[in-house]
PDB file of C-alpha atoms in Angstrom:
ATOM      1  CA  MET A   1      -6.711   7.284   9.157  1.00 63.00           C
ATOM      2  CA  HIS A   2      -3.049   7.815   8.374  1.00 87.00           C
ATOM      3  CA  GLU A   3      -3.429  11.594   8.126  1.00 92.00           C
ATOM      4  CA  MET A   4      -1.310  11.932  11.272  1.00 91.00           C
ATOM      5  CA  SER A   5       1.731  10.452   9.493  1.00 91.00           C
ATOM      6  CA  ILE A   6       0.996  12.611   6.464  1.00 94.00           C
ATOM      7  CA  ALA A   7       0.802  15.743   8.637  1.00 95.00           C
ATOM      8  CA  ARG A   8       4.070  14.831  10.360  1.00 94.00           C
ATOM      9  CA  ASN A   9       5.836  14.411   7.008  1.00 95.00           C
ATOM     10  CA  MET A  10       4.341  17.697   5.790  1.00 97.00           C
ATOM     11  CA  ILE A  11       5.673  19.527   8.827  1.00 97.00           C
ATOM     12  CA  ASP A  12       9.160  18.028   8.318  1.00 96.00           C
ATOM     13  CA  ILE A  13       9.195  19.364   4.752  1.00 97.00           C
ATOM     14  CA  ILE A  14       7.860  22.798   5.798  1.00 97.00           C
ATOM     15  CA  LYS A  15      10.451  23.175   8.560  1.00 97.00           C
ATOM     16  CA  ASP A  16      13.211  22.089   6.218  1.00 97.00           C
ATOM     17  CA  GLU A  17      12.185  24.685   3.600  1.00 97.00           C
ATOM     18  CA  MET A  18      11.841  27.413   6.243  1.00 97.00           C
ATOM     19  CA  ARG A  19      15.329  26.661   7.558  1.00 97.00           C
ATOM     20  CA  ARG A  20      16.795  26.805   4.075  1.00 96.00           C
ATOM     21  CA  HIS A  21      15.160  30.172   3.410  1.00 96.00           C
ATOM     22  CA  ASN A  22      15.769  31.604   6.888  1.00 96.00           C
ATOM     23  CA  ALA A  23      12.029  32.086   7.346  1.00 96.00           C
ATOM     24  CA  ARG A  24      10.635  32.613  10.829  1.00 94.00           C
ATOM     25  CA  VAL A  25       6.885  32.860  10.433  1.00 96.00           C
ATOM     26  CA  LEU A  26       4.694  30.442   8.514  1.00 97.00           C
ATOM     27  CA  ARG A  27       1.641  32.163   7.001  1.00 97.00           C
ATOM     28  CA  SER A  28       0.144  29.452   4.840  1.00 97.00           C
ATOM     29  CA  VAL A  29       0.765  26.078   3.274  1.00 98.00           C
ATOM     30  CA  HIS A  30      -0.593  24.936  -0.058  1.00 98.00           C
ATOM     31  CA  VAL A  31      -0.865  21.197  -0.656  1.00 98.00           C
ATOM     32  CA  ASN A  32      -2.161  19.094  -3.523  1.00 97.00           C
ATOM     33  CA  ILE A  33      -4.137  15.978  -2.669  1.00 97.00           C
ATOM     34  CA  GLY A  34      -5.129  13.678  -5.501  1.00 95.00           C
ATOM     35  CA  ARG A  35      -8.705  12.458  -5.553  1.00 93.00           C
ATOM     36  CA  PHE A  36      -7.360   8.912  -5.840  1.00 92.00           C
ATOM     37  CA  SER A  37      -5.204   9.154  -2.737  1.00 91.00           C
ATOM     38  CA  SER A  38      -6.838   7.899   0.394  1.00 85.00           C
ATOM     39  CA  ILE A  39      -6.551  11.152   2.311  1.00 91.00           C
ATOM     40  CA  VAL A  40      -9.543  12.824   3.926  1.00 92.00           C
ATOM     41  CA  PRO A  41      -8.861  16.594   3.653  1.00 94.00           C
ATOM     42  CA  GLU A  42     -10.783  17.464   6.845  1.00 95.00           C
ATOM     43  CA  ALA A  43      -8.804  14.877   8.802  1.00 95.00           C
ATOM     44  CA  LEU A  44      -5.546  16.251   7.400  1.00 96.00           C
ATOM     45  CA  SER A  45      -6.496  19.819   8.381  1.00 96.00           C
ATOM     46  CA  PHE A  46      -7.380  18.611  11.856  1.00 95.00           C
ATOM     47  CA  CYS A  47      -4.097  16.690  12.283  1.00 95.00           C
ATOM     48  CA  PHE A  48      -2.068  19.612  10.941  1.00 96.00           C
ATOM     49  CA  GLU A  49      -3.727  21.980  13.389  1.00 96.00           C
ATOM     50  CA  ILE A  50      -3.184  19.663  16.353  1.00 94.00           C
ATOM     51  CA  MET A  51       0.442  18.946  15.499  1.00 95.00           C
ATOM     52  CA  THR A  52       1.393  22.591  14.975  1.00 96.00           C
ATOM     53  CA  LYS A  53      -0.513  23.907  17.997  1.00 95.00           C
ATOM     54  CA  ASP A  54       1.800  25.657  20.506  1.00 95.00           C
ATOM     55  CA  THR A  55       4.767  25.350  18.127  1.00 95.00           C
ATOM     56  CA  ASP A  56       6.531  28.129  16.219  1.00 93.00           C
ATOM     57  CA  ILE A  57       4.486  27.393  13.088  1.00 95.00           C
ATOM     58  CA  ALA A  58       1.100  27.451  14.828  1.00 95.00           C
ATOM     59  CA  GLY A  59      -1.822  29.243  13.209  1.00 94.00           C
ATOM     60  CA  ALA A  60      -0.750  28.809   9.595  1.00 96.00           C
ATOM     61  CA  ARG A  61      -3.515  28.526   7.024  1.00 96.00           C
ATOM     62  CA  LEU A  62      -3.685  25.186   5.246  1.00 97.00           C
ATOM     63  CA  VAL A  63      -4.982  25.340   1.672  1.00 97.00           C
ATOM     64  CA  ILE A  64      -5.802  21.970   0.144  1.00 97.00           C
ATOM     65  CA  ASP A  65      -6.374  21.585  -3.583  1.00 97.00           C
ATOM     66  CA  ILE A  66      -8.057  18.378  -4.692  1.00 96.00           C
ATOM     67  CA  ILE A  67      -6.598  17.175  -7.978  1.00 97.00           C
ATOM     68  CA  PRO A  68      -8.986  15.238 -10.237  1.00 97.00           C
ATOM     69  CA  LEU A  69      -8.211  11.706 -11.336  1.00 96.00           C
ATOM     70  CA  MET A  70      -7.192  12.135 -14.980  1.00 97.00           C
ATOM     71  CA  CYS A  71      -6.189   9.350 -17.320  1.00 96.00           C
ATOM     72  CA  ARG A  72      -4.884   8.963 -20.870  1.00 97.00           C
ATOM     73  CA  CYS A  73      -5.947   6.071 -23.069  1.00 97.00           C
ATOM     74  CA  VAL A  74      -3.017   4.062 -24.420  1.00 96.00           C
ATOM     75  CA  SER A  75      -4.960   3.153 -27.588  1.00 96.00           C
ATOM     76  CA  CYS A  76      -6.545   6.444 -28.691  1.00 97.00           C
ATOM     77  CA  ASP A  77      -4.389   8.887 -26.676  1.00 97.00           C
ATOM     78  CA  LYS A  78      -7.431  10.870 -25.461  1.00 97.00           C
ATOM     79  CA  GLU A  79      -7.483  12.310 -21.947  1.00 97.00           C
ATOM     80  CA  PHE A  80     -10.458  12.080 -19.590  1.00 97.00           C
ATOM     81  CA  GLU A  81     -11.454  12.360 -15.959  1.00 96.00           C
ATOM     82  CA  ILE A  82     -12.488   9.283 -14.006  1.00 94.00           C
ATOM     83  CA  THR A  83     -15.153   9.796 -11.390  1.00 91.00           C
ATOM     84  CA  ASP A  84     -16.505   6.281 -10.863  1.00 88.00           C
ATOM     85  CA  TYR A  85     -13.163   4.438 -10.592  1.00 87.00           C
ATOM     86  CA  SER A  86     -13.882   2.541 -13.761  1.00 89.00           C
ATOM     87  CA  PHE A  87     -10.580   2.706 -15.640  1.00 93.00           C
ATOM     88  CA  LEU A  88     -12.067   2.388 -19.117  1.00 92.00           C
ATOM     89  CA  CYS A  89     -11.649   4.853 -21.946  1.00 95.00           C
ATOM     90  CA  PRO A  90     -15.032   6.547 -22.532  1.00 95.00           C
ATOM     91  CA  PHE A  91     -14.062   7.234 -26.161  1.00 97.00           C
ATOM     92  CA  CYS A  92     -12.856   3.878 -27.483  1.00 96.00           C
ATOM     93  CA  GLY A  93     -13.507   1.493 -24.593  1.00 93.00           C
ATOM     94  CA  GLY A  94      -9.775   0.810 -24.229  1.00 93.00           C
ATOM     95  CA  MET A  95      -8.814  -0.928 -20.999  1.00 90.00           C
ATOM     96  CA  LYS A  96      -5.207   0.221 -20.926  1.00 92.00           C
ATOM     97  CA  VAL A  97      -5.154   3.685 -19.433  1.00 94.00           C
ATOM     98  CA  ASP A  98      -2.322   5.570 -17.764  1.00 94.00           C
ATOM     99  CA  THR A  99      -2.988   7.721 -14.745  1.00 94.00           C
ATOM    100  CA  ILE A 100      -1.883  11.321 -15.363  1.00 96.00           C
ATOM    101  CA  SER A 101      -3.015  12.893 -12.106  1.00 96.00           C
ATOM    102  CA  GLY A 102      -5.056  12.161  -9.032  1.00 95.00           C
ATOM    103  CA  GLN A 103      -2.539  10.418  -6.805  1.00 93.00           C
ATOM    104  CA  GLU A 104      -0.710  13.538  -5.640  1.00 94.00           C
ATOM    105  CA  LEU A 105       0.330  14.126  -2.068  1.00 95.00           C
ATOM    106  CA  SER A 106       2.598  17.132  -2.220  1.00 97.00           C
ATOM    107  CA  VAL A 107       3.514  20.420  -0.620  1.00 97.00           C
ATOM    108  CA  VAL A 108       3.250  22.899  -3.488  1.00 98.00           C
ATOM    109  CA  ASP A 109       4.322  26.134  -1.826  1.00 97.00           C
ATOM    110  CA  ILE A 110       4.456  27.921   1.493  1.00 98.00           C
ATOM    111  CA  GLU A 111       4.064  31.566   2.409  1.00 97.00           C
ATOM    112  CA  VAL A 112       6.492  32.800   5.039  1.00 97.00           C
ATOM    113  CA  ASP A 113       7.967  35.909   6.597  1.00 93.00           C
TER     114      ASP A 113
ATOM    115  CA  MET B   1       7.279  35.714   0.718  1.00 94.00           C
ATOM    116  CA  LYS B   2       6.130  32.710  -1.238  1.00 96.00           C
ATOM    117  CA  ILE B   3       8.453  29.724  -1.495  1.00 96.00           C
ATOM    118  CA  THR B   4       7.829  27.187  -4.226  1.00 97.00           C
ATOM    119  CA  VAL B   5       8.316  23.767  -2.692  1.00 97.00           C
ATOM    120  CA  VAL B   6       6.737  21.023  -4.860  1.00 96.00           C
ATOM    121  CA  ARG B   7       7.862  18.095  -2.730  1.00 96.00           C
ATOM    122  CA  ASP B   8       6.183  14.732  -2.325  1.00 96.00           C
ATOM    123  CA  ILE B   9       4.906  14.530   1.232  1.00 96.00           C
ATOM    124  CA  LEU B  10       5.914  10.875   1.374  1.00 95.00           C
ATOM    125  CA  GLU B  11       9.395  11.518  -0.079  1.00 96.00           C
ATOM    126  CA  ALA B  12      11.146  10.293   3.060  1.00 95.00           C
ATOM    127  CA  ASN B  13       9.306   6.981   2.943  1.00 95.00           C
ATOM    128  CA  GLU B  14       9.834   6.639  -0.800  1.00 96.00           C
ATOM    129  CA  ARG B  15      13.570   7.108  -0.320  1.00 97.00           C
ATOM    130  CA  ILE B  16      13.777   4.410   2.337  1.00 97.00           C
ATOM    131  CA  ALA B  17      11.555   2.085   0.281  1.00 98.00           C
ATOM    132  CA  ARG B  18      13.953   2.466  -2.663  1.00 98.00           C
ATOM    133  CA  GLN B  19      16.932   1.687  -0.430  1.00 98.00           C
ATOM    134  CA  ASN B  20      15.131  -1.388   0.925  1.00 98.00           C
ATOM    135  CA  ARG B  21      14.397  -2.514  -2.614  1.00 98.00           C
ATOM    136  CA  GLU B  22      18.054  -2.242  -3.571  1.00 98.00           C
ATOM    137  CA  ILE B  23      19.000  -4.513  -0.695  1.00 98.00           C
ATOM    138  CA  PHE B  24      16.273  -7.011  -1.628  1.00 98.00           C
ATOM    139  CA  ASP B  25      17.407  -6.988  -5.258  1.00 97.00           C
ATOM    140  CA  GLU B  26      21.072  -7.480  -4.355  1.00 97.00           C
ATOM    141  CA  ASN B  27      20.025 -10.580  -2.445  1.00 97.00           C
ATOM    142  CA  HIS B  28      17.660 -11.781  -5.219  1.00 97.00           C
ATOM    143  CA  LEU B  29      14.978 -11.796  -2.577  1.00 98.00           C
ATOM    144  CA  LEU B  30      11.348 -11.641  -3.708  1.00 98.00           C
ATOM    145  CA  VAL B  31       9.358  -9.415  -1.357  1.00 98.00           C
ATOM    146  CA  ILE B  32       5.603  -9.442  -1.150  1.00 98.00           C
ATOM    147  CA  ASN B  33       3.468  -6.931   0.704  1.00 98.00           C
ATOM    148  CA  LEU B  34       0.297  -8.760   1.735  1.00 98.00           C
ATOM    149  CA  MET B  35      -2.639  -6.504   2.539  1.00 98.00           C
ATOM    150  CA  SER B  36      -6.282  -6.917   3.472  1.00 97.00           C
ATOM    151  CA  ALA B  37      -8.907  -5.898   5.996  1.00 97.00           C
ATOM    152  CA  PRO B  38      -8.579  -7.490   9.459  1.00 96.00           C
ATOM    153  CA  GLY B  39      -9.835 -11.066   9.506  1.00 97.00           C
ATOM    154  CA  SER B  40      -9.682 -11.818   5.775  1.00 98.00           C
ATOM    155  CA  GLY B  41      -7.290 -14.702   6.362  1.00 97.00           C
ATOM    156  CA  LYS B  42      -3.783 -13.364   5.708  1.00 97.00           C
ATOM    157  CA  THR B  43      -2.130 -15.325   8.485  1.00 96.00           C
ATOM    158  CA  ILE B  44      -3.766 -18.647   7.625  1.00 97.00           C
ATOM    159  CA  LEU B  45      -2.729 -18.086   4.010  1.00 98.00           C
ATOM    160  CA  LEU B  46       0.845 -17.772   5.233  1.00 98.00           C
ATOM    161  CA  GLU B  47       0.551 -20.891   7.371  1.00 97.00           C
ATOM    162  CA  ARG B  48      -0.809 -22.828   4.403  1.00 98.00           C
ATOM    163  CA  SER B  49       1.813 -21.455   2.037  1.00 98.00           C
ATOM    164  CA  ILE B  50       4.647 -22.265   4.433  1.00 98.00           C
ATOM    165  CA  ASP B  51       3.395 -25.860   4.823  1.00 97.00           C
ATOM    166  CA  ALA B  52       3.162 -26.284   1.075  1.00 98.00           C
ATOM    167  CA  LEU B  53       6.363 -24.560   0.016  1.00 97.00           C
ATOM    168  CA  LYS B  54       8.898 -24.575   2.828  1.00 94.00           C
ATOM    169  CA  ASN B  55      10.790 -27.559   1.418  1.00 96.00           C
ATOM    170  CA  GLU B  56      11.359 -25.813  -1.902  1.00 96.00           C
ATOM    171  CA  ILE B  57      11.400 -22.077  -1.070  1.00 97.00           C
ATOM    172  CA  ARG B  58      13.390 -20.590   1.799  1.00 97.00           C
ATOM    173  CA  MET B  59      11.157 -17.890   3.214  1.00 97.00           C
ATOM    174  CA  GLY B  60      10.930 -15.366   6.002  1.00 97.00           C
ATOM    175  CA  ILE B  61       7.938 -13.522   7.370  1.00 97.00           C
ATOM    176  CA  ILE B  62       7.395 -10.045   8.787  1.00 97.00           C
ATOM    177  CA  GLU B  63       4.161  -9.632  10.709  1.00 96.00           C
ATOM    178  CA  GLY B  64       2.699  -6.167  11.160  1.00 96.00           C
ATOM    179  CA  ASP B  65       0.097  -5.563  13.837  1.00 93.00           C
ATOM    180  CA  ILE B  66      -0.888  -2.711  16.068  1.00 93.00           C
ATOM    181  CA  GLN B  67      -0.430  -4.936  19.118  1.00 93.00           C
ATOM    182  CA  SER B  68       0.543  -8.499  20.118  1.00 94.00           C
ATOM    183  CA  SER B  69       2.983 -10.998  18.661  1.00 94.00           C
ATOM    184  CA  ARG B  70       0.384 -13.692  18.031  1.00 93.00           C
ATOM    185  CA  ASP B  71       0.795 -13.776  14.279  1.00 93.00           C
ATOM    186  CA  ALA B  72       4.589 -14.049  14.371  1.00 94.00           C
ATOM    187  CA  GLU B  73       4.264 -16.855  16.919  1.00 95.00           C
ATOM    188  CA  ARG B  74       1.761 -18.641  14.659  1.00 95.00           C
ATOM    189  CA  VAL B  75       3.990 -18.587  11.595  1.00 94.00           C
ATOM    190  CA  ALA B  76       7.217 -19.219  13.550  1.00 94.00           C
ATOM    191  CA  ARG B  77       5.662 -22.482  14.742  1.00 96.00           C
ATOM    192  CA  LYS B  78       5.762 -23.546  11.107  1.00 95.00           C
ATOM    193  CA  GLY B  79       9.529 -23.386  11.221  1.00 94.00           C
ATOM    194  CA  VAL B  80      10.363 -20.201   9.320  1.00 96.00           C
ATOM    195  CA  PRO B  81      12.107 -17.061  10.588  1.00 97.00           C
ATOM    196  CA  ALA B  82       9.448 -14.559  11.598  1.00 96.00           C
ATOM    197  CA  VAL B  83       9.668 -11.056  13.028  1.00 96.00           C
ATOM    198  CA  GLN B  84       6.799  -9.143  14.580  1.00 96.00           C
ATOM    199  CA  ILE B  85       6.455  -5.398  14.156  1.00 96.00           C
ATOM    200  CA  ASN B  86       4.069  -3.683  16.549  1.00 94.00           C
ATOM    201  CA  THR B  87       3.127  -0.326  15.122  1.00 92.00           C
ATOM    202  CA  GLY B  88       1.590   0.904  18.381  1.00 89.00           C
ATOM    203  CA  SER B  89      -1.016   3.136  16.874  1.00 82.00           C
ATOM    204  CA  ALA B  90      -0.010   3.366  13.225  1.00 86.00           C
ATOM    205  CA  CYS B  91      -2.461   1.794  10.789  1.00 90.00           C
ATOM    206  CA  HIS B  92       0.174   0.706   8.263  1.00 93.00           C
ATOM    207  CA  LEU B  93       3.784  -0.422   7.898  1.00 95.00           C
ATOM    208  CA  ASP B  94       6.303   1.930   6.321  1.00 95.00           C
ATOM    209  CA  GLY B  95       9.761   1.592   4.827  1.00 96.00           C
ATOM    210  CA  ASN B  96      11.535   2.470   8.022  1.00 96.00           C
ATOM    211  CA  MET B  97       9.782  -0.195  10.091  1.00 96.00           C
ATOM    212  CA  ILE B  98      10.763  -2.808   7.511  1.00 97.00           C
ATOM    213  CA  ARG B  99      14.368  -1.606   7.503  1.00 97.00           C
ATOM    214  CA  ASP B 100      14.505  -2.021  11.273  1.00 97.00           C
ATOM    215  CA  THR B 101      13.910  -5.776  10.882  1.00 97.00           C
ATOM    216  CA  PHE B 102      16.868  -6.356   8.545  1.00 97.00           C
ATOM    217  CA  LYS B 103      19.202  -7.196  11.441  1.00 97.00           C
ATOM    218  CA  ASP B 104      16.915 -10.112  12.340  1.00 97.00           C
ATOM    219  CA  PHE B 105      17.205 -11.870   8.959  1.00 97.00           C
ATOM    220  CA  ASP B 106      19.972 -13.424   6.929  1.00 96.00           C
ATOM    221  CA  PHE B 107      18.731 -12.342   3.502  1.00 96.00           C
ATOM    222  CA  ARG B 108      21.440 -14.299   1.669  1.00 95.00           C
ATOM    223  CA  SER B 109      19.818 -17.510   2.846  1.00 95.00           C
ATOM    224  CA  LEU B 110      16.275 -16.478   1.864  1.00 97.00           C
ATOM    225  CA  GLN B 111      14.401 -16.452  -1.453  1.00 97.00           C
ATOM    226  CA  LEU B 112      11.076 -15.028  -0.357  1.00 98.00           C
ATOM    227  CA  LEU B 113      10.080 -12.479   2.268  1.00 98.00           C
ATOM    228  CA  VAL B 114       6.387 -12.007   2.902  1.00 98.00           C
ATOM    229  CA  VAL B 115       5.313  -8.913   4.800  1.00 98.00           C
ATOM    230  CA  GLU B 116       1.867  -9.213   6.328  1.00 97.00           C
ATOM    231  CA  ASN B 117       0.703  -5.629   6.641  1.00 97.00           C
ATOM    232  CA  VAL B 118      -1.601  -4.255   9.327  1.00 96.00           C
ATOM    233  CA  GLY B 119      -5.197  -5.265   8.583  1.00 94.00           C
ATOM    234  CA  ASN B 120      -6.592  -2.227   6.775  1.00 94.00           C
ATOM    235  CA  LEU B 121      -7.811  -1.607   3.226  1.00 93.00           C
ATOM    236  CA  VAL B 122      -6.931   2.090   3.184  1.00 91.00           C
ATOM    237  CA  CYS B 123      -3.644   3.320   4.608  1.00 91.00           C
ATOM    238  CA  PRO B 124      -1.159   0.570   3.649  1.00 93.00           C
ATOM    239  CA  ALA B 125      -1.931   1.410   0.008  1.00 92.00           C
ATOM    240  CA  GLU B 126      -0.087   4.743   0.320  1.00 92.00           C
ATOM    241  CA  PHE B 127       3.150   3.442   1.822  1.00 95.00           C
ATOM    242  CA  ASN B 128       5.673   1.553  -0.271  1.00 97.00           C
ATOM    243  CA  ILE B 129       8.066  -0.631   1.698  1.00 97.00           C
ATOM    244  CA  GLY B 130      10.371  -1.673  -1.143  1.00 98.00           C
ATOM    245  CA  GLU B 131       8.306  -4.706  -2.158  1.00 98.00           C
ATOM    246  CA  ASP B 132       8.257  -6.351  -5.582  1.00 98.00           C
ATOM    247  CA  TYR B 133       4.497  -6.847  -5.460  1.00 98.00           C
ATOM    248  CA  LYS B 134       1.507  -5.769  -3.487  1.00 98.00           C
ATOM    249  CA  ILE B 135      -0.902  -8.645  -3.008  1.00 98.00           C
ATOM    250  CA  MET B 136      -4.335  -8.072  -1.578  1.00 98.00           C
ATOM    251  CA  MET B 137      -6.845 -10.419  -0.086  1.00 98.00           C
ATOM    252  CA  LEU B 138     -10.586  -9.995   0.145  1.00 98.00           C
ATOM    253  CA  SER B 139     -12.850 -12.566   1.765  1.00 98.00           C
ATOM    254  CA  VAL B 140     -16.362 -13.134   0.464  1.00 98.00           C
ATOM    255  CA  THR B 141     -17.833 -12.374   3.900  1.00 98.00           C
ATOM    256  CA  GLU B 142     -16.691  -8.753   3.485  1.00 97.00           C
ATOM    257  CA  GLY B 143     -19.087  -8.217   0.576  1.00 96.00           C
ATOM    258  CA  ASP B 144     -18.816  -7.594  -3.152  1.00 97.00           C
ATOM    259  CA  ASP B 145     -18.942  -3.793  -2.850  1.00 96.00           C
ATOM    260  CA  LYS B 146     -15.337  -3.514  -1.654  1.00 96.00           C
ATOM    261  CA  PRO B 147     -13.664  -2.773  -5.011  1.00 96.00           C
ATOM    262  CA  ALA B 148     -15.938   0.258  -5.402  1.00 93.00           C
ATOM    263  CA  LYS B 149     -15.281   1.392  -1.845  1.00 92.00           C
ATOM    264  CA  TYR B 150     -11.502   0.918  -1.726  1.00 93.00           C
ATOM    265  CA  PRO B 151     -10.406   1.399  -5.347  1.00 94.00           C
ATOM    266  CA  LEU B 152      -6.822   2.462  -4.634  1.00 94.00           C
ATOM    267  CA  MET B 153      -5.951  -0.864  -3.022  1.00 96.00           C
ATOM    268  CA  PHE B 154      -7.340  -2.752  -6.027  1.00 97.00           C
ATOM    269  CA  ARG B 155      -5.591  -0.432  -8.492  1.00 95.00           C
ATOM    270  CA  ILE B 156      -2.101  -0.878  -7.054  1.00 96.00           C
ATOM    271  CA  SER B 157      -2.243  -4.613  -6.357  1.00 98.00           C
ATOM    272  CA  LYS B 158      -0.703  -7.219  -8.629  1.00 98.00           C
ATOM    273  CA  VAL B 159      -2.807 -10.090  -7.329  1.00 98.00           C
ATOM    274  CA  LEU B 160      -6.221 -10.340  -5.688  1.00 98.00           C
ATOM    275  CA  LEU B 161      -6.856 -13.415  -3.576  1.00 98.00           C
ATOM    276  CA  ILE B 162     -10.579 -13.939  -2.978  1.00 98.00           C
ATOM    277  CA  ASN B 163     -10.683 -16.044   0.187  1.00 98.00           C
ATOM    278  CA  LYS B 164     -13.344 -18.049   2.042  1.00 98.00           C
ATOM    279  CA  ILE B 165     -15.060 -19.231  -1.134  1.00 98.00           C
ATOM    280  CA  ASP B 166     -16.264 -22.238   0.873  1.00 98.00           C
ATOM    281  CA  LEU B 167     -18.658 -19.780   2.566  1.00 98.00           C
ATOM    282  CA  LEU B 168     -20.246 -18.546  -0.687  1.00 98.00           C
ATOM    283  CA  PRO B 169     -23.476 -20.554  -0.188  1.00 97.00           C
ATOM    284  CA  TYR B 170     -24.065 -18.733   3.113  1.00 98.00           C
ATOM    285  CA  VAL B 171     -23.359 -15.114   2.197  1.00 97.00           C
ATOM    286  CA  ASP B 172     -24.918 -12.601  -0.158  1.00 96.00           C
ATOM    287  CA  CYS B 173     -21.799 -11.997  -2.172  1.00 97.00           C
ATOM    288  CA  SER B 174     -21.331 -12.285  -5.908  1.00 98.00           C
ATOM    289  CA  ILE B 175     -17.800 -13.383  -6.680  1.00 98.00           C
ATOM    290  CA  GLU B 176     -18.411 -12.456 -10.326  1.00 98.00           C
ATOM    291  CA  ARG B 177     -19.229  -8.913  -9.263  1.00 98.00           C
ATOM    292  CA  ILE B 178     -16.017  -8.685  -7.240  1.00 98.00           C
ATOM    293  CA  GLU B 179     -14.030  -9.845 -10.247  1.00 98.00           C
ATOM    294  CA  GLU B 180     -15.827  -7.640 -12.736  1.00 96.00           C
ATOM    295  CA  GLU B 181     -15.520  -4.477 -10.642  1.00 96.00           C
ATOM    296  CA  SER B 182     -11.894  -5.223  -9.710  1.00 97.00           C
ATOM    297  CA  LYS B 183     -10.983  -5.634 -13.367  1.00 95.00           C
ATOM    298  CA  LYS B 184     -12.555  -2.278 -14.203  1.00 93.00           C
ATOM    299  CA  ILE B 185     -10.252  -0.664 -11.674  1.00 95.00           C
ATOM    300  CA  ASN B 186      -7.236  -2.757 -12.615  1.00 95.00           C
ATOM    301  CA  PRO B 187      -7.426  -4.762 -15.870  1.00 93.00           C
ATOM    302  CA  ASP B 188      -4.015  -6.352 -15.187  1.00 94.00           C
ATOM    303  CA  LEU B 189      -5.063  -7.794 -11.835  1.00 97.00           C
ATOM    304  CA  THR B 190      -4.426 -11.541 -11.451  1.00 98.00           C
ATOM    305  CA  ILE B 191      -7.255 -13.106  -9.456  1.00 98.00           C
ATOM    306  CA  PHE B 192      -7.295 -16.377  -7.532  1.00 98.00           C
ATOM    307  CA  ARG B 193     -10.389 -17.796  -5.866  1.00 98.00           C
ATOM    308  CA  ILE B 194      -9.250 -19.642  -2.787  1.00 98.00           C
ATOM    309  CA  SER B 195     -10.318 -21.178   0.480  1.00 98.00           C
ATOM    310  CA  CYS B 196      -7.594 -21.341   3.102  1.00 98.00           C
ATOM    311  CA  LYS B 197      -9.974 -23.562   5.076  1.00 98.00           C
ATOM    312  CA  THR B 198     -10.478 -26.302   2.478  1.00 98.00           C
ATOM    313  CA  GLY B 199      -7.375 -25.625   0.388  1.00 98.00           C
ATOM    314  CA  GLU B 200      -9.407 -25.072  -2.793  1.00 98.00           C
ATOM    315  CA  GLY B 201      -7.615 -22.956  -5.367  1.00 98.00           C
ATOM    316  CA  LEU B 202      -4.383 -22.695  -3.392  1.00 98.00           C
ATOM    317  CA  ASN B 203      -2.311 -24.702  -5.873  1.00 98.00           C
ATOM    318  CA  ASP B 204      -2.708 -21.921  -8.434  1.00 98.00           C
ATOM    319  CA  TRP B 205      -1.466 -19.387  -5.892  1.00 98.00           C
ATOM    320  CA  TYR B 206       1.530 -21.576  -5.040  1.00 98.00           C
ATOM    321  CA  SER B 207       2.397 -21.892  -8.737  1.00 98.00           C
ATOM    322  CA  TRP B 208       2.263 -18.130  -9.171  1.00 98.00           C
ATOM    323  CA  LEU B 209       4.522 -17.670  -6.149  1.00 97.00           C
ATOM    324  CA  ARG B 210       6.993 -20.319  -7.378  1.00 97.00           C
ATOM    325  CA  ASP B 211       7.232 -18.585 -10.762  1.00 97.00           C
ATOM    326  CA  GLN B 212       7.905 -15.189  -9.190  1.00 97.00           C
ATOM    327  CA  VAL B 213      10.621 -16.603  -6.917  1.00 97.00           C
ATOM    328  CA  LYS B 214      12.207 -18.229  -9.970  1.00 96.00           C
ATOM    329  CA  ASN B 215      12.084 -14.965 -11.952  1.00 95.00           C
ATOM    330  CA  LYS B 216      13.699 -13.021  -9.146  1.00 93.00           C
ATOM    331  CA  LYS B 217      16.577 -15.489  -8.967  1.00 81.00           C
ATOM    332  CA  LYS B 218      17.769 -14.719 -12.502  1.00 58.00           C
TER     333      LYS B 218
END
């Protein structure tokens, strides 16, 4: 639902990087979206397309990587993926787990001319 | 040519949220970001809390809604400074919108600022505003499957207020299931069962709030 604000922020970052590197054409954008963020990738692609349409960065390819929700148990130090949003260590049952990845919302790289 | 960027898409908001937080901290002002789905009872919780605490805690309220100033009018009637933010179409408040209200408050004279976010269990979870704590509310009429459906909100919240417990006899909702599933997502979550209608359970919430205001003063 808030993919429009996310797309707007993405475009600000892309334009800023293009300015700094004197780039004129945007070929593609690579973003990381954590599984535990509340972003719907299709909605983000749609918003990005709409917001760049008829601008000087129109037509760029948006590549979205979904990053799994990974945690590390504070007690036994083992790492594991969480798929059911139950933040329990599957090895020792520990309830204190730190999130290592899965909440990303970042522009990783861009391809420009 | 490939340019390595690696920048947080929400970096601009994070920066403003940090600046807001510095201002709140300088003023020893406790700031709470209150979130829930529409109709869970956020505004009546504020009305109740103001009635109970306004003689001991000096508080201000920011109301976030897509449209209308009804909520700010409701809480202002209780005699506390209240500012309405209308987001227009945005489904959440962000750091910048909060910063824009600073001119309307005298923070030095306040101890507690409660921000009632736009009713929504998804988007507000992604946007920090500089708050000390995120507090979420879930009413029993919404169903006990909500932790599983909106895990991020439960994971990042400090407190879960389960409201409308007076309606439990009339709805198919297991409060134990809400608590059990919430704790799996966030073992550190503090949970209060409350009814803003009857007042049941609210004293525990007030005590928690008093303690946090006290801690922030130090």
